[in-house]
Amino acid sequence: MSDTCEKRRARQGARAPHTRGLHLRARALGARMGIALCASALLSSWVPTRADTPAKAPMPIIDVHIHYSHDAWSQTPPAQAVEILRRAGLRHAVVSSSSDDGTQMLLREAPTLVVPSLRPYRRRGELSTWFHDPSVVEHLRERLRKNRYVAIGEFHVYGADADLPVLRRVVELAREYDLVLHVHGDADAVRRLFAQNPDARILWAHAGFDGPATVRKMLEAYPRLWTDLAFRSEPAVDGRVDPEWLAAFEAFPDRFMLGTDTFTPERWEYVVEHARWAREWLATLPRQLAEGIAWRNAERLYRLGQRRADCDATQGALVASAPEAGVTARLAPVDGAFRSGEPLALSIRLCPGDPAKAAAPQATPAQVRVVGLDATMPAHRHGMNTRPRLTSRADGSLVADGVLLHMAGTWEFQVRLESPGRRHTLRASVVIE
């Protein structure tokens, strides 16, 4: 490393490039975090030597810790913010904001890139008071009725405050809507939240700002706990992974993920640099482990990939939709083709809709339940003479047995759905010869 780089390290207090320019919190954590990284030298001169290092396209990243709060909107307008996320090579960005309007702006700008999470904060300055404010619960419920989300958070809570009535209602809402809880808090708060709902899915922000030994104990104790490495630079110093953190990654390869934490407008300047820095130390890991931390773990936690892959595999199926819904249903005969005069068994798979085409983004497939299937002939004003029976399958799809289209002509299928607080009917037509 050059003399210039050594001097820069001394000036920056041994902090990684994406943690410079921070104030009291950074200084308070600096000593214990032991961060050491020189951006200009490392990002330009360090070259991975492992044989399995990717040589072509940069590794995809899902950044699970992005904020786009109200004080960033004028400094970094939505189109510019999305351009930054794309320049960082992100497959997805999980975004939560104060207020949620910021998340919705980015979602409209890039519906396939942005994954929305709902913060309880309506404005800055509520981090230490929100859990004493009962109106937060109705705010969350109102937004959940109106928009689609994959998580509640990031929110801040420590110790016994996790047992307050507002937090208990938040845990109930996450259970009701099948959402991840993104928790910025200590280990005690995490334990208390799991005590309220052992089946909760919790993403522990910043790995609790704890060391690898504590993080490993928590992951071992709670199989439904994941952790992000946002604003954590000590796991990798000078492009190499710390041995204790490496042991934690290897012990729990499916439980760590990446994040930047754009908690101030200025932090948006580090999104691209953070992604580049992360790829450097990920390149020193076995590829399977690196891809897990970079994007696969987040994809599984937020159910971003499997349903889309399953939906792509059902290309050619009849697609039922509704303008106001955030999902579609793909209908396909289990055996053969659509036909009349004999019973059919239909596969039904819920798939993500296109938020850009929806009147208002609604539920995700994980939040929706199929409650009925029917078919009618609009030209003849009659329906089927049978009532199909729905059966769930292990892959998340359903089978409707007993579908009988008793005559040729145009049939319209209606798939009836329920999600928390809402009902939809998806429709699709097919011509039977």
Short mmCIF file of C-alpha atoms in Angstrom, two decimals:
data_model
loop_
_atom_site.label_atom_id
_atom_site.label_comp_id
_atom_site.label_asym_id
_atom_site.label_seq_id
_atom_site.Cartn_x
_atom_site.Cartn_y
_atom_site.Cartn_z
CA MET A 1 0.00 0.00 0.00
CA SER A 2 1.35 3.44 -0.90
CA ASP A 3 2.47 6.12 1.56
CA THR A 4 -0.42 8.30 0.35
CA CYS A 5 -2.86 5.55 1.18
CA GLU A 6 -1.34 5.09 4.65
CA LYS A 7 -1.73 8.81 5.35
CA ARG A 8 -5.32 8.73 4.14
CA ARG A 9 -6.07 5.80 6.42
CA ALA A 10 -4.72 7.73 9.38
CA ARG A 11 -6.84 10.75 8.52
CA GLN A 12 -10.00 8.69 8.13
CA GLY A 13 -9.66 6.88 11.42
CA ALA A 14 -9.25 3.52 9.69
CA ARG A 15 -12.76 3.56 8.21
CA ALA A 16 -13.88 1.91 5.00
CA PRO A 17 -14.82 4.20 2.09
CA HIS A 18 -18.57 3.83 2.49
CA THR A 19 -18.42 4.74 6.20
CA ARG A 20 -16.58 8.07 5.84
CA GLY A 21 -18.33 11.35 6.53
CA LEU A 22 -20.39 10.00 9.43
CA HIS A 23 -20.84 11.79 12.71
CA LEU A 24 -21.26 10.74 16.32
CA ARG A 25 -22.45 7.22 15.65
CA ALA A 26 -19.47 6.43 13.46
CA ARG A 27 -16.99 7.83 15.98
CA ALA A 28 -18.60 5.91 18.83
CA LEU A 29 -18.33 2.70 16.89
CA GLY A 30 -14.94 3.30 15.32
CA ALA A 31 -12.81 1.87 18.07
CA ARG A 32 -14.76 -1.35 18.45
CA MET A 33 -15.29 -1.91 14.73
CA GLY A 34 -11.61 -1.70 13.82
CA ILE A 35 -12.31 -0.74 10.24
CA ALA A 36 -9.35 -0.41 7.87
CA LEU A 37 -9.73 0.18 4.17
CA CYS A 38 -8.25 2.67 1.74
CA ALA A 39 -10.67 3.16 -1.10
CA SER A 40 -8.50 4.73 -3.78
CA ALA A 41 -5.66 2.24 -3.49
CA LEU A 42 -7.64 -0.92 -2.88
CA LEU A 43 -10.36 -0.31 -5.41
CA SER A 44 -7.82 0.36 -8.16
CA SER A 45 -4.90 -1.94 -7.36
CA TRP A 46 -6.06 -5.02 -5.45
CA VAL A 47 -6.53 -8.03 -7.76
CA PRO A 48 -8.15 -11.29 -6.59
CA THR A 49 -5.94 -14.33 -7.08
CA ARG A 50 -8.40 -17.20 -6.49
CA ALA A 51 -8.95 -19.43 -9.49
CA ASP A 52 -12.70 -19.31 -9.04
CA THR A 53 -12.94 -15.50 -9.06
CA PRO A 54 -15.55 -14.25 -11.58
CA ALA A 55 -13.76 -12.76 -14.56
CA LYS A 56 -16.62 -11.32 -16.62
CA ALA A 57 -19.85 -9.74 -15.47
CA PRO A 58 -19.81 -8.35 -11.91
CA MET A 59 -21.54 -10.47 -9.30
CA PRO A 60 -25.18 -9.42 -8.80
CA ILE A 61 -26.01 -7.86 -5.44
CA ILE A 62 -29.27 -7.44 -3.58
CA ASP A 63 -28.87 -4.48 -1.23
CA VAL A 64 -31.31 -5.03 1.64
CA HIS A 65 -30.71 -1.74 3.44
CA ILE A 66 -31.57 1.32 1.35
CA HIS A 67 -33.49 4.38 2.58
CA TYR A 68 -34.94 7.16 0.44
CA SER A 69 -36.25 9.60 3.03
CA HIS A 70 -37.80 13.02 2.42
CA ASP A 71 -34.56 15.00 2.78
CA ALA A 72 -33.02 13.00 -0.10
CA TRP A 73 -35.77 13.65 -2.65
CA SER A 74 -34.59 17.06 -3.85
CA GLN A 75 -30.88 16.28 -3.60
CA THR A 76 -31.22 12.95 -5.43
CA PRO A 77 -34.47 12.87 -7.46
CA PRO A 78 -36.07 9.46 -8.10
CA ALA A 79 -34.66 9.00 -11.61
CA GLN A 80 -31.16 9.83 -10.36
CA ALA A 81 -31.51 7.50 -7.36
CA VAL A 82 -32.56 4.63 -9.60
CA GLU A 83 -29.65 5.35 -11.93
CA ILE A 84 -27.29 5.05 -8.95
CA LEU A 85 -28.81 1.70 -7.96
CA ARG A 86 -28.44 0.41 -11.50
CA ARG A 87 -24.88 1.70 -11.77
CA ALA A 88 -24.06 -0.28 -8.63
CA GLY A 89 -25.16 -3.41 -10.46
CA LEU A 90 -27.94 -4.22 -8.02
CA ARG A 91 -30.36 -6.99 -8.87
CA HIS A 92 -32.79 -5.59 -6.31
CA ALA A 93 -32.79 -2.87 -3.65
CA VAL A 94 -34.97 -3.34 -0.57
CA VAL A 95 -36.07 0.22 0.19
CA SER A 96 -37.69 1.72 3.28
CA SER A 97 -38.10 5.43 3.87
CA SER A 98 -39.21 8.20 6.21
CA SER A 99 -41.84 8.78 4.97
CA ASP A 100 -43.00 5.80 2.93
CA ASP A 101 -43.77 8.17 0.05
CA GLY A 102 -40.09 7.99 -0.86
CA THR A 103 -40.25 4.22 -1.27
CA GLN A 104 -43.37 4.52 -3.41
CA MET A 105 -41.66 7.09 -5.68
CA LEU A 106 -38.73 4.75 -6.32
CA LEU A 107 -41.08 1.79 -6.82
CA ARG A 108 -42.96 3.69 -9.52
CA GLU A 109 -39.66 4.65 -11.15
CA ALA A 110 -38.26 1.09 -11.15
CA PRO A 111 -40.86 -1.55 -10.22
CA THR A 112 -38.64 -4.50 -11.13
CA LEU A 113 -35.62 -3.18 -9.21
CA VAL A 114 -37.14 -1.76 -6.01
CA VAL A 115 -38.51 -4.08 -3.33
CA PRO A 116 -40.66 -2.09 -0.88
CA SER A 117 -40.39 -2.30 2.90
CA LEU A 118 -42.55 -0.23 5.27
CA ARG A 119 -40.99 1.89 8.02
CA PRO A 120 -43.12 3.05 10.95
CA TYR A 121 -41.60 6.53 10.68
CA ARG A 122 -43.64 9.25 9.02
CA ARG A 123 -40.84 11.80 9.32
CA ARG A 124 -37.33 12.19 10.68
CA GLY A 125 -36.96 12.35 14.44
CA GLU A 126 -39.22 9.43 15.38
CA LEU A 127 -36.50 6.80 15.91
CA SER A 128 -36.64 6.95 19.70
CA THR A 129 -40.34 7.80 20.17
CA TRP A 130 -42.36 5.78 17.65
CA PHE A 131 -42.87 2.77 19.92
CA HIS A 132 -44.69 5.01 22.44
CA ASP A 133 -47.11 6.33 19.78
CA PRO A 134 -50.26 4.20 19.25
CA SER A 135 -51.09 6.11 16.04
CA VAL A 136 -48.15 4.34 14.39
CA VAL A 137 -50.16 1.12 14.30
CA GLU A 138 -52.99 2.64 12.31
CA HIS A 139 -50.47 4.33 10.01
CA LEU A 140 -48.89 0.96 9.27
CA ARG A 141 -52.23 -0.74 8.77
CA GLU A 142 -53.40 2.00 6.40
CA ARG A 143 -50.27 1.67 4.26
CA LEU A 144 -50.49 -2.13 4.28
CA ARG A 145 -54.05 -1.93 2.99
CA LYS A 146 -53.01 0.46 0.24
CA ASN A 147 -49.64 -0.85 -0.98
CA ARG A 148 -47.62 -4.04 -1.19
CA TYR A 149 -44.53 -4.70 0.94
CA VAL A 150 -42.16 -7.52 1.82
CA ALA A 151 -41.20 -6.28 5.30
CA ILE A 152 -41.88 -3.88 8.15
CA GLY A 153 -38.77 -1.90 9.00
CA GLU A 154 -36.09 -0.93 9.33
CA PHE A 155 -37.17 0.17 12.80
CA HIS A 156 -35.20 0.92 15.96
CA VAL A 157 -35.92 -0.76 19.29
CA TYR A 158 -33.78 -1.85 22.23
CA GLY A 159 -34.26 -4.13 25.22
CA ALA A 160 -37.58 -4.13 27.07
CA ASP A 161 -39.08 -1.57 24.67
CA ALA A 162 -39.64 -4.52 22.33
CA ASP A 163 -42.42 -5.66 24.68
CA LEU A 164 -44.37 -2.40 24.52
CA PRO A 165 -47.93 -2.57 23.10
CA VAL A 166 -47.00 -0.83 19.84
CA LEU A 167 -44.25 -3.37 19.16
CA ARG A 168 -46.60 -6.24 19.93
CA ARG A 169 -49.04 -4.88 17.35
CA VAL A 170 -46.22 -4.57 14.82
CA VAL A 171 -45.31 -8.23 15.37
CA GLU A 172 -48.99 -9.13 14.87
CA LEU A 173 -49.16 -7.13 11.65
CA ALA A 174 -46.06 -8.88 10.33
CA ARG A 175 -47.68 -12.22 11.11
CA GLU A 176 -50.98 -11.18 9.50
CA TYR A 177 -49.36 -9.94 6.29
CA ASP A 178 -46.54 -12.52 6.24
CA LEU A 179 -43.79 -9.88 6.35
CA VAL A 180 -40.17 -9.85 7.46
CA LEU A 181 -39.32 -7.71 10.50
CA HIS A 182 -36.21 -5.58 9.80
CA VAL A 183 -34.95 -4.76 13.29
CA HIS A 184 -32.26 -2.27 14.28
CA GLY A 185 -31.72 -3.23 17.89
CA ASP A 186 -29.76 -5.24 20.40
CA ALA A 187 -29.83 -8.98 20.97
CA ASP A 188 -32.21 -8.55 23.91
CA ALA A 189 -34.83 -6.89 21.68
CA VAL A 190 -34.50 -9.62 19.09
CA ARG A 191 -35.03 -12.29 21.74
CA ARG A 192 -38.16 -10.52 23.00
CA LEU A 193 -39.62 -10.28 19.49
CA PHE A 194 -39.09 -13.99 18.91
CA ALA A 195 -40.73 -14.69 22.27
CA GLN A 196 -43.85 -12.97 20.92
CA ASN A 197 -43.79 -14.96 17.67
CA PRO A 198 -41.27 -17.81 17.35
CA ASP A 199 -42.25 -18.18 13.67
CA ALA A 200 -41.36 -14.59 12.79
CA ARG A 201 -38.79 -13.90 10.08
CA ILE A 202 -36.38 -11.28 11.46
CA LEU A 203 -33.59 -9.51 9.62
CA TRP A 204 -31.17 -8.14 12.21
CA ALA A 205 -29.85 -4.84 10.87
CA HIS A 206 -26.10 -4.23 11.07
CA ALA A 207 -25.68 -7.67 12.71
CA GLY A 208 -26.68 -5.78 15.86
CA PHE A 209 -23.30 -3.99 15.79
CA ASP A 210 -22.12 -7.06 17.69
CA GLY A 211 -19.01 -9.16 17.14
CA PRO A 212 -19.01 -12.42 15.19
CA ALA A 213 -19.13 -14.58 18.33
CA THR A 214 -22.38 -13.00 19.54
CA VAL A 215 -23.85 -13.04 16.05
CA ARG A 216 -23.12 -16.76 15.73
CA LYS A 217 -24.81 -17.51 19.05
CA MET A 218 -27.91 -15.61 17.98
CA LEU A 219 -28.08 -17.33 14.60
CA GLU A 220 -27.67 -20.70 16.26
CA ALA A 221 -30.42 -19.94 18.79
CA TYR A 222 -32.91 -18.60 16.22
CA PRO A 223 -33.18 -20.48 12.90
CA ARG A 224 -35.50 -17.77 11.53
CA LEU A 225 -33.02 -14.96 12.15
CA TRP A 226 -31.01 -13.40 9.32
CA THR A 227 -28.59 -10.49 9.49
CA ASP A 228 -27.41 -7.73 7.21
CA LEU A 229 -23.89 -6.28 7.15
CA ALA A 230 -24.92 -2.69 6.44
CA PHE A 231 -22.49 -0.13 7.87
CA ARG A 232 -20.18 -2.98 8.92
CA SER A 233 -16.70 -2.86 7.47
CA GLU A 234 -14.66 -4.85 9.97
CA PRO A 235 -15.70 -8.23 8.46
CA ALA A 236 -13.35 -7.44 5.55
CA VAL A 237 -10.15 -5.41 5.86
CA ASP A 238 -7.80 -4.66 2.97
CA GLY A 239 -9.95 -6.79 0.70
CA ARG A 240 -9.66 -9.90 2.89
CA VAL A 241 -12.26 -11.39 5.17
CA ASP A 242 -11.51 -11.42 8.89
CA PRO A 243 -11.00 -15.05 10.09
CA GLU A 244 -13.67 -14.84 12.82
CA TRP A 245 -16.23 -13.41 10.43
CA LEU A 246 -15.24 -15.98 7.81
CA ALA A 247 -15.96 -18.72 10.33
CA ALA A 248 -19.38 -17.17 10.96
CA PHE A 249 -20.11 -16.97 7.22
CA GLU A 250 -19.11 -20.61 6.77
CA ALA A 251 -21.14 -21.76 9.78
CA PHE A 252 -24.27 -19.92 8.56
CA PRO A 253 -23.81 -19.48 4.80
CA ASP A 254 -27.51 -18.79 4.18
CA ARG A 255 -28.07 -16.14 6.86
CA PHE A 256 -25.90 -13.12 5.91
CA MET A 257 -26.62 -10.44 3.32
CA LEU A 258 -25.39 -7.03 2.16
CA GLY A 259 -26.63 -3.51 2.75
CA THR A 260 -25.42 0.08 2.36
CA ASP A 261 -27.71 2.05 4.71
CA THR A 262 -28.39 5.39 3.04
CA PHE A 263 -29.63 6.90 6.29
CA THR A 264 -28.64 10.43 5.20
CA PRO A 265 -28.84 11.94 1.69
CA GLU A 266 -25.04 12.03 1.50
CA ARG A 267 -24.88 8.25 1.86
CA TRP A 268 -26.26 7.85 -1.65
CA GLU A 269 -22.80 8.85 -2.87
CA TYR A 270 -21.43 5.56 -1.49
CA VAL A 271 -23.91 3.07 -2.97
CA VAL A 272 -21.78 2.32 -6.04
CA GLU A 273 -18.53 2.36 -4.09
CA HIS A 274 -19.96 0.06 -1.43
CA ALA A 275 -21.06 -2.48 -4.04
CA ARG A 276 -17.62 -2.41 -5.65
CA TRP A 277 -15.92 -2.82 -2.26
CA ALA A 278 -18.21 -5.74 -1.35
CA ARG A 279 -17.48 -7.52 -4.61
CA GLU A 280 -13.75 -7.32 -3.90
CA TRP A 281 -13.87 -9.22 -0.63
CA LEU A 282 -16.62 -11.54 -1.86
CA ALA A 283 -14.26 -12.54 -4.67
CA THR A 284 -11.94 -14.10 -2.08
CA LEU A 285 -14.68 -16.51 -0.94
CA PRO A 286 -15.84 -19.74 -2.55
CA ARG A 287 -18.37 -18.82 -5.20
CA GLN A 288 -21.36 -20.49 -3.57
CA LEU A 289 -20.72 -18.71 -0.27
CA ALA A 290 -20.11 -15.39 -2.02
CA GLU A 291 -23.28 -15.58 -4.08
CA GLY A 292 -25.28 -16.42 -0.96
CA ILE A 293 -24.12 -13.29 0.83
CA ALA A 294 -24.34 -11.14 -2.30
CA TRP A 295 -27.89 -12.00 -3.38
CA ARG A 296 -29.16 -15.55 -2.97
CA ASN A 297 -29.88 -15.30 0.77
CA ALA A 298 -31.88 -12.10 0.31
CA GLU A 299 -33.73 -13.60 -2.63
CA ARG A 300 -34.80 -16.55 -0.48
CA LEU A 301 -35.70 -14.45 2.57
CA TYR A 302 -37.88 -12.07 0.59
CA ARG A 303 -39.10 -14.81 -1.79
CA LEU A 304 -37.98 -12.83 -4.80
CA GLY A 305 -36.67 -15.58 -7.02
CA GLN A 306 -38.42 -18.89 -6.64
CA ARG A 307 -41.88 -17.72 -7.49
CA ARG A 308 -40.62 -15.82 -10.51
CA ALA A 309 -38.67 -18.90 -11.68
CA ASP A 310 -41.73 -21.10 -11.18
CA CYS A 311 -43.87 -18.59 -13.05
CA ASP A 312 -41.42 -18.46 -15.93
CA ALA A 313 -41.59 -22.26 -16.09
CA THR A 314 -45.35 -22.06 -16.72
CA GLN A 315 -45.02 -20.00 -19.90
CA GLY A 316 -47.93 -20.72 -22.21
CA ALA A 317 -50.39 -21.03 -19.37
CA LEU A 318 -53.61 -19.04 -19.27
CA VAL A 319 -52.92 -15.84 -17.30
CA ALA A 320 -55.74 -14.49 -15.14
CA SER A 321 -55.41 -10.90 -13.94
CA ALA A 322 -57.27 -7.85 -12.66
CA PRO A 323 -56.24 -4.18 -13.09
CA GLU A 324 -56.32 -3.44 -9.35
CA ALA A 325 -54.37 -6.54 -8.26
CA GLY A 326 -50.65 -6.89 -7.69
CA VAL A 327 -50.67 -10.59 -8.66
CA THR A 328 -51.67 -12.81 -11.56
CA ALA A 329 -52.75 -16.45 -11.63
CA ARG A 330 -51.43 -18.90 -14.20
CA LEU A 331 -53.84 -21.72 -15.09
CA ALA A 332 -52.69 -24.83 -16.90
CA PRO A 333 -54.21 -28.31 -17.29
CA VAL A 334 -52.27 -30.85 -15.26
CA ASP A 335 -52.62 -33.38 -18.10
CA GLY A 336 -53.10 -32.32 -21.72
CA ALA A 337 -54.90 -29.19 -22.91
CA PHE A 338 -58.09 -27.29 -22.16
CA ARG A 339 -60.98 -29.37 -23.49
CA SER A 340 -64.71 -29.81 -23.14
CA GLY A 341 -66.85 -32.72 -22.15
CA GLU A 342 -64.55 -34.36 -19.60
CA PRO A 343 -63.26 -33.47 -16.13
CA LEU A 344 -60.03 -31.46 -15.89
CA ALA A 345 -57.50 -30.87 -13.15
CA LEU A 346 -56.00 -27.37 -13.38
CA SER A 347 -52.76 -26.14 -11.83
CA ILE A 348 -53.07 -22.65 -10.32
CA ARG A 349 -49.95 -20.66 -9.54
CA LEU A 350 -49.94 -17.11 -8.19
CA CYS A 351 -47.27 -14.91 -9.73
CA PRO A 352 -46.13 -11.32 -9.26
CA GLY A 353 -48.02 -8.76 -11.27
CA ASP A 354 -46.58 -5.65 -12.87
CA PRO A 355 -46.90 -2.72 -10.42
CA ALA A 356 -46.51 -0.30 -13.33
CA LYS A 357 -49.72 -1.63 -14.88
CA ALA A 358 -51.73 -1.89 -11.68
CA ALA A 359 -54.12 0.82 -10.58
CA ALA A 360 -52.42 0.59 -7.18
CA PRO A 361 -49.81 -1.97 -6.07
CA GLN A 362 -51.47 -4.57 -3.90
CA ALA A 363 -50.49 -7.83 -2.25
CA THR A 364 -47.57 -10.05 -3.15
CA PRO A 365 -48.20 -13.75 -3.94
CA ALA A 366 -46.99 -14.68 -0.45
CA GLN A 367 -49.80 -12.59 1.09
CA VAL A 368 -52.65 -13.94 -1.05
CA ARG A 369 -54.92 -16.98 -0.65
CA VAL A 370 -56.91 -18.58 -3.44
CA VAL A 371 -60.41 -19.21 -2.11
CA GLY A 372 -62.27 -20.34 -5.21
CA LEU A 373 -62.28 -21.09 -8.93
CA ASP A 374 -65.24 -20.85 -11.30
CA ALA A 375 -65.84 -20.67 -15.04
CA THR A 376 -68.74 -19.20 -17.00
CA MET A 377 -69.81 -18.78 -20.63
CA PRO A 378 -70.67 -15.06 -20.97
CA ALA A 379 -72.44 -15.56 -24.30
CA HIS A 380 -74.76 -18.20 -22.82
CA ARG A 381 -74.97 -16.70 -19.32
CA HIS A 382 -74.32 -19.94 -17.50
CA GLY A 383 -71.45 -21.56 -15.72
CA MET A 384 -70.14 -24.99 -14.86
CA ASN A 385 -72.27 -27.71 -13.34
CA THR A 386 -69.50 -28.66 -10.93
CA ARG A 387 -67.68 -26.96 -8.09
CA PRO A 388 -63.91 -27.57 -8.28
CA ARG A 389 -62.05 -28.70 -5.17
CA LEU A 390 -58.78 -26.86 -4.35
CA THR A 391 -55.74 -28.71 -2.98
CA SER A 392 -52.42 -27.10 -2.02
CA ARG A 393 -49.15 -28.55 -3.32
CA ALA A 394 -45.72 -28.49 -1.73
CA ASP A 395 -44.31 -26.14 -4.40
CA GLY A 396 -46.80 -23.40 -3.43
CA SER A 397 -49.22 -23.98 -6.29
CA LEU A 398 -52.73 -25.43 -6.08
CA VAL A 399 -54.67 -28.02 -8.06
CA ALA A 400 -58.34 -27.53 -8.87
CA ASP A 401 -59.96 -30.93 -9.39
CA GLY A 402 -63.39 -31.40 -10.95
CA VAL A 403 -63.29 -28.63 -13.55
CA LEU A 404 -65.85 -29.56 -16.22
CA LEU A 405 -66.34 -27.37 -19.30
CA HIS A 406 -69.37 -29.18 -20.64
CA MET A 407 -69.60 -27.57 -24.10
CA ALA A 408 -67.45 -25.86 -26.72
CA GLY A 409 -67.24 -22.08 -26.88
CA THR A 410 -65.66 -19.17 -24.97
CA TRP A 411 -65.20 -19.78 -21.25
CA GLU A 412 -64.14 -17.15 -18.71
CA PHE A 413 -62.28 -18.39 -15.64
CA GLN A 414 -62.59 -16.46 -12.37
CA VAL A 415 -59.97 -17.01 -9.67
CA ARG A 416 -61.17 -15.60 -6.34
CA LEU A 417 -58.46 -14.31 -3.99
CA GLU A 418 -58.30 -13.01 -0.45
CA SER A 419 -55.52 -10.95 1.08
CA PRO A 420 -55.54 -9.05 4.37
CA GLY A 421 -58.39 -6.58 4.12
CA ARG A 422 -59.01 -7.13 0.39
CA ARG A 423 -60.70 -9.44 -2.13
CA HIS A 424 -59.96 -9.77 -5.83
CA THR A 425 -61.27 -11.75 -8.78
CA LEU A 426 -58.77 -12.51 -11.52
CA ARG A 427 -60.23 -13.28 -14.96
CA ALA A 428 -59.02 -14.98 -18.12
CA SER A 429 -60.81 -16.35 -21.18
CA VAL A 430 -60.14 -19.40 -23.32
CA VAL A 431 -61.87 -20.68 -26.47
CA ILE A 432 -62.68 -24.41 -26.46
CA GLU A 433 -63.12 -25.90 -29.94
#
